[in-house]
Short mmCIF file of C-alpha atoms in Angstrom, two decimals:
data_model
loop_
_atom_site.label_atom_id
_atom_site.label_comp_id
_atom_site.label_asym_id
_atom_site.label_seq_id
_atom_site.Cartn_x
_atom_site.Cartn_y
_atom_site.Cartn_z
CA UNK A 1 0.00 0.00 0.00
CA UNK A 2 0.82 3.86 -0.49
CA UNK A 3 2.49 5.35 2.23
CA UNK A 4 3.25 8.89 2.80
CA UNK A 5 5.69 10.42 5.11
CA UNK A 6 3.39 12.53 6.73
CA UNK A 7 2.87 11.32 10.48
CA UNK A 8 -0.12 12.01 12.48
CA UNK A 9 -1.17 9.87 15.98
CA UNK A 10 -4.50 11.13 15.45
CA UNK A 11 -4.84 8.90 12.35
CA UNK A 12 -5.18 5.61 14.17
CA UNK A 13 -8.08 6.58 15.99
CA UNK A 14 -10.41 5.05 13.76
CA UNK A 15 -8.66 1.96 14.44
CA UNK A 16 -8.75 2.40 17.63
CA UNK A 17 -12.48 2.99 17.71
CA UNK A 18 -12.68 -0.54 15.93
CA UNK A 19 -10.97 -2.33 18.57
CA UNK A 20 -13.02 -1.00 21.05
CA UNK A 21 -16.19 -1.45 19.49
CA UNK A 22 -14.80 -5.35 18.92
CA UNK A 23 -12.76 -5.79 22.28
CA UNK A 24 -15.57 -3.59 24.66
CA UNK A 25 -18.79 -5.82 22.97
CA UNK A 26 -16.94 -9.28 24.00
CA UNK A 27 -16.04 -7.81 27.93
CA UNK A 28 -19.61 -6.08 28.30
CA UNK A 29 -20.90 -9.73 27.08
CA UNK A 30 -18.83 -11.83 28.96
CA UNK A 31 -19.67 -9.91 32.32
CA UNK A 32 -23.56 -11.05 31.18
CA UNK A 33 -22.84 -14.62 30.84
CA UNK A 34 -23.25 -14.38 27.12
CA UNK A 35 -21.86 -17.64 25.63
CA UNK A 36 -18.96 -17.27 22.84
CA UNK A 37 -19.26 -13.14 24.14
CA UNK A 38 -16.10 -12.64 22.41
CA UNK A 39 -17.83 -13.21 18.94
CA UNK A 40 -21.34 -11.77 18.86
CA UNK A 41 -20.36 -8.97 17.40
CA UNK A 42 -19.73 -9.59 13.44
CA UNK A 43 -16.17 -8.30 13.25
CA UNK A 44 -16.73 -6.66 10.05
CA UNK A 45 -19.81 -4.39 11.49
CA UNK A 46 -16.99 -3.24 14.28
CA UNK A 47 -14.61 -2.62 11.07
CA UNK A 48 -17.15 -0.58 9.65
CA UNK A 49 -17.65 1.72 12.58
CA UNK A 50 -14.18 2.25 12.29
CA UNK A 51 -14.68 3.15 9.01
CA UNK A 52 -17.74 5.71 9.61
CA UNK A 53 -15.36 7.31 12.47
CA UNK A 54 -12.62 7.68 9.81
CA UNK A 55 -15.00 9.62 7.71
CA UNK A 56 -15.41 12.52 10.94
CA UNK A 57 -12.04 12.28 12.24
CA UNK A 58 -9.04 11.86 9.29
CA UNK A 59 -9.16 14.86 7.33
CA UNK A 60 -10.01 16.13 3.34
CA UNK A 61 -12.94 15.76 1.85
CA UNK A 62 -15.79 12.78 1.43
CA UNK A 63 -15.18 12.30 -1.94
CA UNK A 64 -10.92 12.43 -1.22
CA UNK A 65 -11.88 9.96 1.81
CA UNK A 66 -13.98 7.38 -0.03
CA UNK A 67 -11.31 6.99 -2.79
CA UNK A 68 -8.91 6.38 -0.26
CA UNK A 69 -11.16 3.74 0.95
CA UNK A 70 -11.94 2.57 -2.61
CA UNK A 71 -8.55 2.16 -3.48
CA UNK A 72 -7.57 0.06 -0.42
CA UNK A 73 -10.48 -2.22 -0.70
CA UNK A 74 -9.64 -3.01 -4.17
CA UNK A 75 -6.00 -3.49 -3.46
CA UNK A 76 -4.83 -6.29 -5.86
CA UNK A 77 -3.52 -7.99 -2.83
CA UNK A 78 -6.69 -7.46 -0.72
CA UNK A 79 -8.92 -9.41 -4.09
CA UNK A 80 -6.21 -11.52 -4.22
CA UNK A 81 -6.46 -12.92 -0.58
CA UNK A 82 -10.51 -12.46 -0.58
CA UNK A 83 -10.47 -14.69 -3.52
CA UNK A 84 -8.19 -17.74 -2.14
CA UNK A 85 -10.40 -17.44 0.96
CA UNK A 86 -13.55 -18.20 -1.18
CA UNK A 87 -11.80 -20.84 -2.74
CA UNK A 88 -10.49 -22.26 0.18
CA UNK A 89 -14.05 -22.24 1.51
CA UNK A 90 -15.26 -23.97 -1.23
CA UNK A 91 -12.67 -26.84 -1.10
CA UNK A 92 -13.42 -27.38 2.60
CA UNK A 93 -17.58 -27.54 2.12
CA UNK A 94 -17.11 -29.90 -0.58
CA UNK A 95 -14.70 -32.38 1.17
CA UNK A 96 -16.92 -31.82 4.18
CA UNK A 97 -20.00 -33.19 2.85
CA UNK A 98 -17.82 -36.11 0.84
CA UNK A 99 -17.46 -37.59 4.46
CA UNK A 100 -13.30 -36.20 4.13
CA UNK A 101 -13.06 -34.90 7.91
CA UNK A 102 -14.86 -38.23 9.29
CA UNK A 103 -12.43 -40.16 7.08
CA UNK A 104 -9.21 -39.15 7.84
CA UNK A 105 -10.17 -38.93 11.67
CA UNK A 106 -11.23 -42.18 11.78
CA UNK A 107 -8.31 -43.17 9.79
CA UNK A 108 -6.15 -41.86 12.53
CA UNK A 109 -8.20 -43.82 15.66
CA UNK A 110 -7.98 -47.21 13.90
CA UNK A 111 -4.05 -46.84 13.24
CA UNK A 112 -3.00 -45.75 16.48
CA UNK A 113 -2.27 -47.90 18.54
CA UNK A 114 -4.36 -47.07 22.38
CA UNK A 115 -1.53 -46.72 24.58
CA UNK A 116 -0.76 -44.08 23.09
CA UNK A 117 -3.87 -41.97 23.23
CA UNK A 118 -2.31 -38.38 24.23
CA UNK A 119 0.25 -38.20 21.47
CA UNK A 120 -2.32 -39.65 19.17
CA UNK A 121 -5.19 -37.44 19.21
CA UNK A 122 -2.27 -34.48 18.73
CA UNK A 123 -0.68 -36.17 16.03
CA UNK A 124 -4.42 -36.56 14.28
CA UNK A 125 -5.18 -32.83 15.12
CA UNK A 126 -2.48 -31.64 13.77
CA UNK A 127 -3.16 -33.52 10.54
CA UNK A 128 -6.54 -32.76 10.36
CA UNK A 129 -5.89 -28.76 11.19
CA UNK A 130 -2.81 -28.76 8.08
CA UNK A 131 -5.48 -30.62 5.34
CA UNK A 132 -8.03 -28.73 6.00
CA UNK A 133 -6.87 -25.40 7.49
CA UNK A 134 -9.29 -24.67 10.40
CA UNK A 135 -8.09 -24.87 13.93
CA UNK A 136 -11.85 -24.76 15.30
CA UNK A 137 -13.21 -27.07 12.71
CA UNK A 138 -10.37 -29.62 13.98
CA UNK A 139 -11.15 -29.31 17.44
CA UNK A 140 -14.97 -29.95 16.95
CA UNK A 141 -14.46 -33.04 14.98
CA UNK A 142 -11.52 -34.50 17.39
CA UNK A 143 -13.21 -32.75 20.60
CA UNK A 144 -16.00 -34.98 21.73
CA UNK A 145 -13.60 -37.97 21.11
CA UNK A 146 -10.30 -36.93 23.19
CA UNK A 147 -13.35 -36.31 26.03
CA UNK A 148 -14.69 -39.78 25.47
CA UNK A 149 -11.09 -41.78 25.27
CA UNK A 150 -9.77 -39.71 28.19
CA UNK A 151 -12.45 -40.74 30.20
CA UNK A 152 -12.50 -44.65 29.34
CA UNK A 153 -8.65 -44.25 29.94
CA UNK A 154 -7.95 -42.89 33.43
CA UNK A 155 -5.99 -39.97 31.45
CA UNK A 156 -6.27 -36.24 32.41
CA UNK A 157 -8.87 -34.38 30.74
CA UNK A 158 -7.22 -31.16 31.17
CA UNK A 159 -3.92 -33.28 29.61
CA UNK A 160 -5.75 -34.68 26.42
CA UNK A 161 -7.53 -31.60 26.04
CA UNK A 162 -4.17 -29.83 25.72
CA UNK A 163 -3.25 -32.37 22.97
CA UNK A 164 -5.54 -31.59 21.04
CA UNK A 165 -5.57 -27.75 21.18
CA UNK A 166 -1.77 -27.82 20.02
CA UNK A 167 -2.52 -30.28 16.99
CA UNK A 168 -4.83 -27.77 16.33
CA UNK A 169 -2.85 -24.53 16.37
CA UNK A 170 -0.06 -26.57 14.70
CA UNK A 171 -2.13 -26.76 11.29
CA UNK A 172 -3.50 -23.66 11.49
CA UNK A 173 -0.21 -21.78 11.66
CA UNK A 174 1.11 -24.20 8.95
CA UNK A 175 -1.75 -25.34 6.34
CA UNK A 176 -1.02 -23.61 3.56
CA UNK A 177 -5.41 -23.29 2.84
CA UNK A 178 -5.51 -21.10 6.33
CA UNK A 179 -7.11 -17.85 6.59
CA UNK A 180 -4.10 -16.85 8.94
CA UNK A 181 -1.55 -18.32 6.01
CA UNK A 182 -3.28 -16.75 3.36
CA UNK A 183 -3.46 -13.27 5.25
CA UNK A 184 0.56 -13.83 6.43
CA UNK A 185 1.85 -14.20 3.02
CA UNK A 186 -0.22 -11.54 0.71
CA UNK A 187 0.46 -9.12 3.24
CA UNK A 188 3.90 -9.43 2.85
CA UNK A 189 4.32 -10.32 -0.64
CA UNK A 190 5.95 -13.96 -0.27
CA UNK A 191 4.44 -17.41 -1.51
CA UNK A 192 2.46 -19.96 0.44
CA UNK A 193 5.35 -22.52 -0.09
CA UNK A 194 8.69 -20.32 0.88
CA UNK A 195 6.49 -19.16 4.20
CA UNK A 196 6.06 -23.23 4.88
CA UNK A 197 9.32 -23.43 4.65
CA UNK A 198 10.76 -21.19 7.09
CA UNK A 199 7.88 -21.54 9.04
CA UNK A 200 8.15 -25.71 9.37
CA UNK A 201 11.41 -25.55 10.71
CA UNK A 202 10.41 -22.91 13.47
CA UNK A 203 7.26 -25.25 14.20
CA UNK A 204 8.77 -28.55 13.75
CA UNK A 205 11.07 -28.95 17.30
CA UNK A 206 7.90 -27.61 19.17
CA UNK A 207 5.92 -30.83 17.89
CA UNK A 208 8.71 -33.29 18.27
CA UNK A 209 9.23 -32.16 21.72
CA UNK A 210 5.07 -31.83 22.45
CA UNK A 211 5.40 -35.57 21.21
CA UNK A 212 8.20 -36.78 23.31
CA UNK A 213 6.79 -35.15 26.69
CA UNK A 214 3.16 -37.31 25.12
CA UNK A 215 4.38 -40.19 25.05
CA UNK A 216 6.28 -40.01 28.84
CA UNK A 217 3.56 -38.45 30.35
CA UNK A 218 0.75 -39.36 28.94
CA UNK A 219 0.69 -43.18 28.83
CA UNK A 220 -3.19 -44.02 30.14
CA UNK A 221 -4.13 -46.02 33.31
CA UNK A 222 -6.51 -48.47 31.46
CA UNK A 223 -5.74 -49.22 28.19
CA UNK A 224 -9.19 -49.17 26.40
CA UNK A 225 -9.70 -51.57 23.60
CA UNK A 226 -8.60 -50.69 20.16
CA UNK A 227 -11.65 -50.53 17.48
CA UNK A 228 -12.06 -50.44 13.59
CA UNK A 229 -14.05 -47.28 12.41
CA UNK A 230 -15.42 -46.67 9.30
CA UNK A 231 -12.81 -44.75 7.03
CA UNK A 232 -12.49 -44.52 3.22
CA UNK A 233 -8.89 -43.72 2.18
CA UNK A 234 -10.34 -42.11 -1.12
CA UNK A 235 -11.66 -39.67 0.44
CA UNK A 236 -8.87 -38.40 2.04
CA UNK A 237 -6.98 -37.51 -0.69
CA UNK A 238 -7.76 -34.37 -1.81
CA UNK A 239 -6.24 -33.45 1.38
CA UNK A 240 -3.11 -35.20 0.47
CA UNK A 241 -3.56 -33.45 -2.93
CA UNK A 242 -3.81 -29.85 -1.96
CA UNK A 243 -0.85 -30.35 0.76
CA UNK A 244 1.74 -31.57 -2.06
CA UNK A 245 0.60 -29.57 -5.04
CA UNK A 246 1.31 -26.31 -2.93
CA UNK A 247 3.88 -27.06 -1.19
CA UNK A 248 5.55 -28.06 -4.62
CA UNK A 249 4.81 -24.77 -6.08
CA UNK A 250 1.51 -25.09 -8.38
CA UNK A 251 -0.27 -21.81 -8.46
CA UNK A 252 -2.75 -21.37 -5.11
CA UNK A 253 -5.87 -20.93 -7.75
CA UNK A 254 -5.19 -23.87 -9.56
CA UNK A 255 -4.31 -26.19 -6.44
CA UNK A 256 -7.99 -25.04 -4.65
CA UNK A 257 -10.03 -25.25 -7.97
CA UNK A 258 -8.33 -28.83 -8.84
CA UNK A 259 -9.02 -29.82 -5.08
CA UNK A 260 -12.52 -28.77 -5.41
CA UNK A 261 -12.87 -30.69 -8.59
CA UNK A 262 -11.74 -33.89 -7.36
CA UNK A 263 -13.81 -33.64 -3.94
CA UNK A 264 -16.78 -33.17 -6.32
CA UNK A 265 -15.74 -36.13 -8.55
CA UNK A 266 -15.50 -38.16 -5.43
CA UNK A 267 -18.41 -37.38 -3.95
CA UNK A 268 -20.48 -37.87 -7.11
CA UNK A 269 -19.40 -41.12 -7.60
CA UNK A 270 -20.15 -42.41 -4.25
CA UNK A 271 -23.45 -40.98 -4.26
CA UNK A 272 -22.72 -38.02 -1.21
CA UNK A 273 -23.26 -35.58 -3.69
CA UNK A 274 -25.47 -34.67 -6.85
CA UNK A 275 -24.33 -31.95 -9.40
CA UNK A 276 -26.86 -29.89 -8.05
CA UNK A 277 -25.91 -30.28 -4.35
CA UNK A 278 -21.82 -30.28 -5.59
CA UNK A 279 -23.06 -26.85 -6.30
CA UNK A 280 -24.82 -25.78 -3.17
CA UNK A 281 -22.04 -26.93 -0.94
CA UNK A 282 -19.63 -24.70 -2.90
CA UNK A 283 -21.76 -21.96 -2.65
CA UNK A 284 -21.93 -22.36 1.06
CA UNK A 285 -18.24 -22.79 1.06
CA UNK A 286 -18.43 -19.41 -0.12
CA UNK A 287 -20.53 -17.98 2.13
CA UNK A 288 -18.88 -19.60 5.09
CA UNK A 289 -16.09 -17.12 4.11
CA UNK A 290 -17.96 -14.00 3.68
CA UNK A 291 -17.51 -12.92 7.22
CA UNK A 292 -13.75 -13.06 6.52
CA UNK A 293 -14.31 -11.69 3.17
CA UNK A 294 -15.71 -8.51 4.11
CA UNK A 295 -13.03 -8.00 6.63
CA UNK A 296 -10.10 -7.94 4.84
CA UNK A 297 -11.71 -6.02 1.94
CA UNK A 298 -12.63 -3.50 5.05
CA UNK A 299 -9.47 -3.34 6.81
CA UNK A 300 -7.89 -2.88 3.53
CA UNK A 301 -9.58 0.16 3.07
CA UNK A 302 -9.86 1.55 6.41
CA UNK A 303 -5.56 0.70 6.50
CA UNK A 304 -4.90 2.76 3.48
CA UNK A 305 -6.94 5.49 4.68
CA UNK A 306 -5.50 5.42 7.85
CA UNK A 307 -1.80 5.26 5.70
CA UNK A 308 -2.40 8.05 3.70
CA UNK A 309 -3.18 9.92 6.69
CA UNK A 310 -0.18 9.44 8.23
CA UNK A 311 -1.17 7.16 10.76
CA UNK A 312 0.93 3.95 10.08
CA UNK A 313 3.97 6.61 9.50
CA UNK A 314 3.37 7.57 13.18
CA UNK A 315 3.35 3.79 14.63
CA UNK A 316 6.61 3.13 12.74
CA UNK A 317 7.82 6.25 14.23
CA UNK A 318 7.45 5.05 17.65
CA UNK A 319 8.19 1.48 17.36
CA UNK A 320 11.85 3.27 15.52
CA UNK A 321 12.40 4.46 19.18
CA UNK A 322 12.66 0.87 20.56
CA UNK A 323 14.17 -1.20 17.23
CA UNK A 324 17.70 -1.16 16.71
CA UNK A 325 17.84 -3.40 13.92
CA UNK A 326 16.73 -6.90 12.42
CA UNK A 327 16.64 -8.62 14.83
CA UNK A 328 14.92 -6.40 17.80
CA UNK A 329 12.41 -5.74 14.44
CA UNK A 330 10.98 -9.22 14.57
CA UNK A 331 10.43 -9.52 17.84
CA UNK A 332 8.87 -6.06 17.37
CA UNK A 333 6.93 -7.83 14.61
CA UNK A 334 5.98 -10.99 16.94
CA UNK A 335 4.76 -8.62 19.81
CA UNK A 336 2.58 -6.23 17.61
CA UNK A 337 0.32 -9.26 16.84
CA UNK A 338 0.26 -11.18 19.63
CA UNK A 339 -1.05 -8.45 21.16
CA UNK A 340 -3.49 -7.63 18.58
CA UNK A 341 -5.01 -10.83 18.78
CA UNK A 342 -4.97 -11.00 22.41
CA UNK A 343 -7.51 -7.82 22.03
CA UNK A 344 -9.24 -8.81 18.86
CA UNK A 345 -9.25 -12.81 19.89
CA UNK A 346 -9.38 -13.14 16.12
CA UNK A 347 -5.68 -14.79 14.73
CA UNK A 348 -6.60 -13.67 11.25
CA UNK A 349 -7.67 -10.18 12.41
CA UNK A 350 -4.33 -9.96 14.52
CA UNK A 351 -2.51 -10.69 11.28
CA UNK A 352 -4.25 -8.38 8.42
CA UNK A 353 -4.16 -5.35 10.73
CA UNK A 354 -0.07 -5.47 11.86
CA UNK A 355 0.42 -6.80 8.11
CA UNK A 356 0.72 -3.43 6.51
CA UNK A 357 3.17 -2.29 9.52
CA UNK A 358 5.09 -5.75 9.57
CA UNK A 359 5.84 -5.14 5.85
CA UNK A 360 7.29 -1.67 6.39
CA UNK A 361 9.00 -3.02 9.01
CA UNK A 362 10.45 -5.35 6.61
CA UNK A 363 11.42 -2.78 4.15
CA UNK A 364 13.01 -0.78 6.55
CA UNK A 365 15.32 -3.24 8.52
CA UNK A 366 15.96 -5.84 5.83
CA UNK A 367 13.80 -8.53 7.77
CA UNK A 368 13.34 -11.47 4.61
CA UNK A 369 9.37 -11.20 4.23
CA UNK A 370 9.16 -14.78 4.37
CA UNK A 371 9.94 -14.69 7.91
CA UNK A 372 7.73 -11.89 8.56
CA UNK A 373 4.98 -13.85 7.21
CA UNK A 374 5.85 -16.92 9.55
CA UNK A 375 6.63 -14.91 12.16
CA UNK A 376 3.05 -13.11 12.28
CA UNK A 377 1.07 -16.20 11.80
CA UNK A 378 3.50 -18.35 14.42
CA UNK A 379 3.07 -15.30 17.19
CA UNK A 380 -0.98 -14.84 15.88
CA UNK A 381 -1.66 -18.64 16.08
CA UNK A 382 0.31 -18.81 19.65
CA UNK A 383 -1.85 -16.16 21.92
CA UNK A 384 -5.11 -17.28 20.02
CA UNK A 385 -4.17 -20.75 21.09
CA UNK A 386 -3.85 -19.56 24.91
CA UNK A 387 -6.19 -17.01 25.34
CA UNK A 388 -9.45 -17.83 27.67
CA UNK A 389 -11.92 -16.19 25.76
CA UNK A 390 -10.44 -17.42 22.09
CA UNK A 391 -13.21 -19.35 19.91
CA UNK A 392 -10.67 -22.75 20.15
CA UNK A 393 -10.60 -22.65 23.65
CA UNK A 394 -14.50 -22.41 24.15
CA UNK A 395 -15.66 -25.01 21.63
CA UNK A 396 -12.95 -27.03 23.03
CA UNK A 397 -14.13 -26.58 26.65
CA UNK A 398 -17.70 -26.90 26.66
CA UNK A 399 -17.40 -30.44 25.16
CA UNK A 400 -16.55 -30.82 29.20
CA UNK A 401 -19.91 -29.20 30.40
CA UNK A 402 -17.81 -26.93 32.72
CA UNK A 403 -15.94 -29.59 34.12
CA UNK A 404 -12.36 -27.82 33.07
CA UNK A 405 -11.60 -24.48 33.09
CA UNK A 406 -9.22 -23.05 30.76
CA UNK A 407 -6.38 -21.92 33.92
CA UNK A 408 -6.15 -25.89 33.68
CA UNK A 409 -5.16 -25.97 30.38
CA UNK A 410 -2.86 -23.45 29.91
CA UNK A 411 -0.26 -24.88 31.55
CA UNK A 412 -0.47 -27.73 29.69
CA UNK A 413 -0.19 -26.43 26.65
CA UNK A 414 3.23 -27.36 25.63
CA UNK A 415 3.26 -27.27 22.01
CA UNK A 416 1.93 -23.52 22.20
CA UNK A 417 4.61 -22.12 24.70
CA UNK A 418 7.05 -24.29 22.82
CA UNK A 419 6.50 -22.75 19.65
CA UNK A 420 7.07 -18.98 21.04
CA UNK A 421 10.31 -20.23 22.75
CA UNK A 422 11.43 -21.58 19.08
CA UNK A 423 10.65 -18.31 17.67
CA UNK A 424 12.54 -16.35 20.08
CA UNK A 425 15.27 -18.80 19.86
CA UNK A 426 15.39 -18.84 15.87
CA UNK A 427 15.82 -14.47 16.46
CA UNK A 428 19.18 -15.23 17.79
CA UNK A 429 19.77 -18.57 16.24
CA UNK A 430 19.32 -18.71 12.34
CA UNK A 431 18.12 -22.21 12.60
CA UNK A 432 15.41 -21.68 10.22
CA UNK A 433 16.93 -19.94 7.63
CA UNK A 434 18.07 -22.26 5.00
CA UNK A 435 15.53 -20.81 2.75
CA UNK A 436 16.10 -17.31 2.95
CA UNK A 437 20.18 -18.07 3.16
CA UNK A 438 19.98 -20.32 -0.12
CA UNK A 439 17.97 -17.65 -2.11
CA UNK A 440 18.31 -14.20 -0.71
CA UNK A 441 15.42 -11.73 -1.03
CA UNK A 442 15.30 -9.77 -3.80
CA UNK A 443 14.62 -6.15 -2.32
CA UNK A 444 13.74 -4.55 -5.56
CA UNK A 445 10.86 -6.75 -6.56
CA UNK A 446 7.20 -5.12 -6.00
CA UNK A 447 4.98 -8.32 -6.82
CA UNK A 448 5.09 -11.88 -6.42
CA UNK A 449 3.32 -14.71 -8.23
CA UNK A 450 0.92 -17.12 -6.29
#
């Protein structure tokens, strides 16, 4: 986006006023007893509030302002990412209604063997979270099951529970059909498959030790009995098909359309679907996205107004006072969201607000964009994973009926406070930076291809 040098505090009220619409509706709800208080409130109806305040408090005229809004809602990289996410909403409705989720869980529960239960139910998490690309989605399909086994066990519900809340934060920071993925790597310019990269190897000693400390400590007092479900292979592989086509590099649009395609194919010739309900489901893949849809399209334009105002200028400006360099500018980076999201309670939201700032960031300090991108969605996917009030956490917990609270939890949730220590550790320790070693970013490009 556009930025001009001019730098004005005042400019970031109207963001401001959004967060407080968004962040003041979920308190005043919560102190009411209002189940899921946090997310009554649309997000983009707080967005456009914002928006309306911009209008009274940036200055210039109506007509100067609603360009300015125009031309950051149409942002090539703004259609860009509201396109994948109606694509990626399509491909998940359509292997949805094939049976694909049911398949590939029940996949995982006949395979593993029952002693193993904790490290299980992660390991299947995580799997299901990376194919399909929805944290919460994961945790209601593997939820009421990790609250069944732990009981016939003799294992910790607060301790399985935990499982299964990393295995879902692991995908969603990583599947490369995520909302928080998608957002990470348009904002910053980078592809899908150079962000797995450096992202994988920041992610990937936080799971292997979140397994290891499974498997010591969470070995089950009663070993229940192991059981065949019902599981059809073929139905799991337009997971497997999306996963490998982008991570090798085939263009995002192609990889959801051809995933789509073969879900449809699938499910026609089993008899789940007809061509007229193939349709529907895509459709309501679509609209399943249109609260995220209209978000980013708003924050896109409410960011570039607030840019041209002088209002991002101002942030940078401040955080210039505390950065030194690279290095203090990624952690910089990692705090910005995680405290975004710990007021939004939206990992997505967290991510296309600070995106605009990470990337100038970026630009400014020489911090490769496809650790940016990681590095917002790692941080994002972290706090969202640990906060109280976070939609994972509540779906996850009411499968108890009160019985666990989340101060249980959070101290069980290894994989999560593993992750941030890998991230801080990778700062100071180039561990993860084969990638961006290997082919060096190339500073004077303006667009990349998806």
């Amino acid at each position: 986006m556009e930025n001009k040098k001019t730098s004005n505090g005042l400019a970031l009220l109207p963001f401001l006023v959004f967060v407080a619409i968004y962040l003041g509706s979920g308190i005043i709800l919560q102190a009411k007893g209002v189940e899921m208080a946090f997310y009554q409130l649309p997000a983009p109806v707080a967005i456009f509030c914002g928006i309306i305040s911009a209008f009274f408090i940036l200055k210039g005229t109506a007509e100067e302002k609603f360009d300015a809004l125009l031309e950051g809602c149409g942002n090539k990289d703004i259609i860009i990412m509201c396109t994948i996410y109606l694509l990626a909403g399509a491909f998940a409705g359509v292997s949805k209604a094939i049976g694909g989720v049911e398949s590939t869980v029940n996949l995982g529960l006949t395979y593993i063997p029952a002693q193993y239960i904790a490290v299980g139910l992660f390991l299947i998490t995580c799997f299901i979270s990376i194919s399909t690309g929805t944290s919460v989605g994961s945790i209601v399909a593997i939820g009421p099951i990790a609250v069944g086994l732990a009981e016939k066990s003799g294992l910790s519900l607060p301790f399985v529970l935990a499982a299964v809340m990393g295995g879902a934060m692991f995908g969603d920071n990583l599947s490369v059909i995520s909302d928080t993925t998608i957002a990470a790597t348009r904002t910053q310019g980078c592809e899908m498959r150079d962000k797995f990269r450096v992202n994988i190897y920041i992610a990937a000693p936080a799971a292997i030790i979140t397994i290891i400390l499974l498997l010591i400590f969470g070995r089950p007092e009663v070993i229940p009995p192991m059981q065949a479900y019902d599981y059809n292979i073929i139905k799991v592989l337009p997971y497997l098909l999306v996963l490998i086509l982008s991570l090798i590099g085939v263009n995002v649009f192609v990889v959801l359309t051809l995933g789509i395609v073969v879900s449809g194919v699938i499910g026609l010739a089993y008899g789940n679907l007809t061509v007229i309900t193939f349709s529907q489901e895509i459709f309501n893949g679509f609209l399943g996205m249109i609260e995220i849809f209209l978000l980013s399209m708003f924050t896109g334009g409410l960011a570039h107004m607030i840019t041209k105002a002088g209002g991002i200028q101002y942030l940078l400006d401040k955080i210039q006072s505390m950065v030194k360099g690279r290095r203090s500018a990624e952690i910089g980076i990692g705090a910005l969201v995680a405290m975004t999201d710990a007021a939004v309670a939206n990992n997505t939201v967290a991510i296309i607000i600070n995106g605009p700032i990470a990337k100038e960031m970026c630009n400014k300090y020489k911090v490769d964009p496809r650790r940016s991108a990681a590095l917002l969605d790692i941080f994002s996917c972290i706090m969202q994973g640990v906060i109280p009030y976070g939609a994972q956490m509540l779906i996850l917990l009411s499968f108890t009926k009160g019985t666990v609270t989340p101060f249980q939890l959070m101290p069980l949730l290894w994989y999560q406070w593993l992750l941030g220590i890998s991230a801080i550790v990778s700062m100071y320790i180039p561990f993860a930076d084969g990638l961006i070693k290997k082919n060096p970013w190339d500073w004077s490009k303006k667009e990349v291809n998806i």
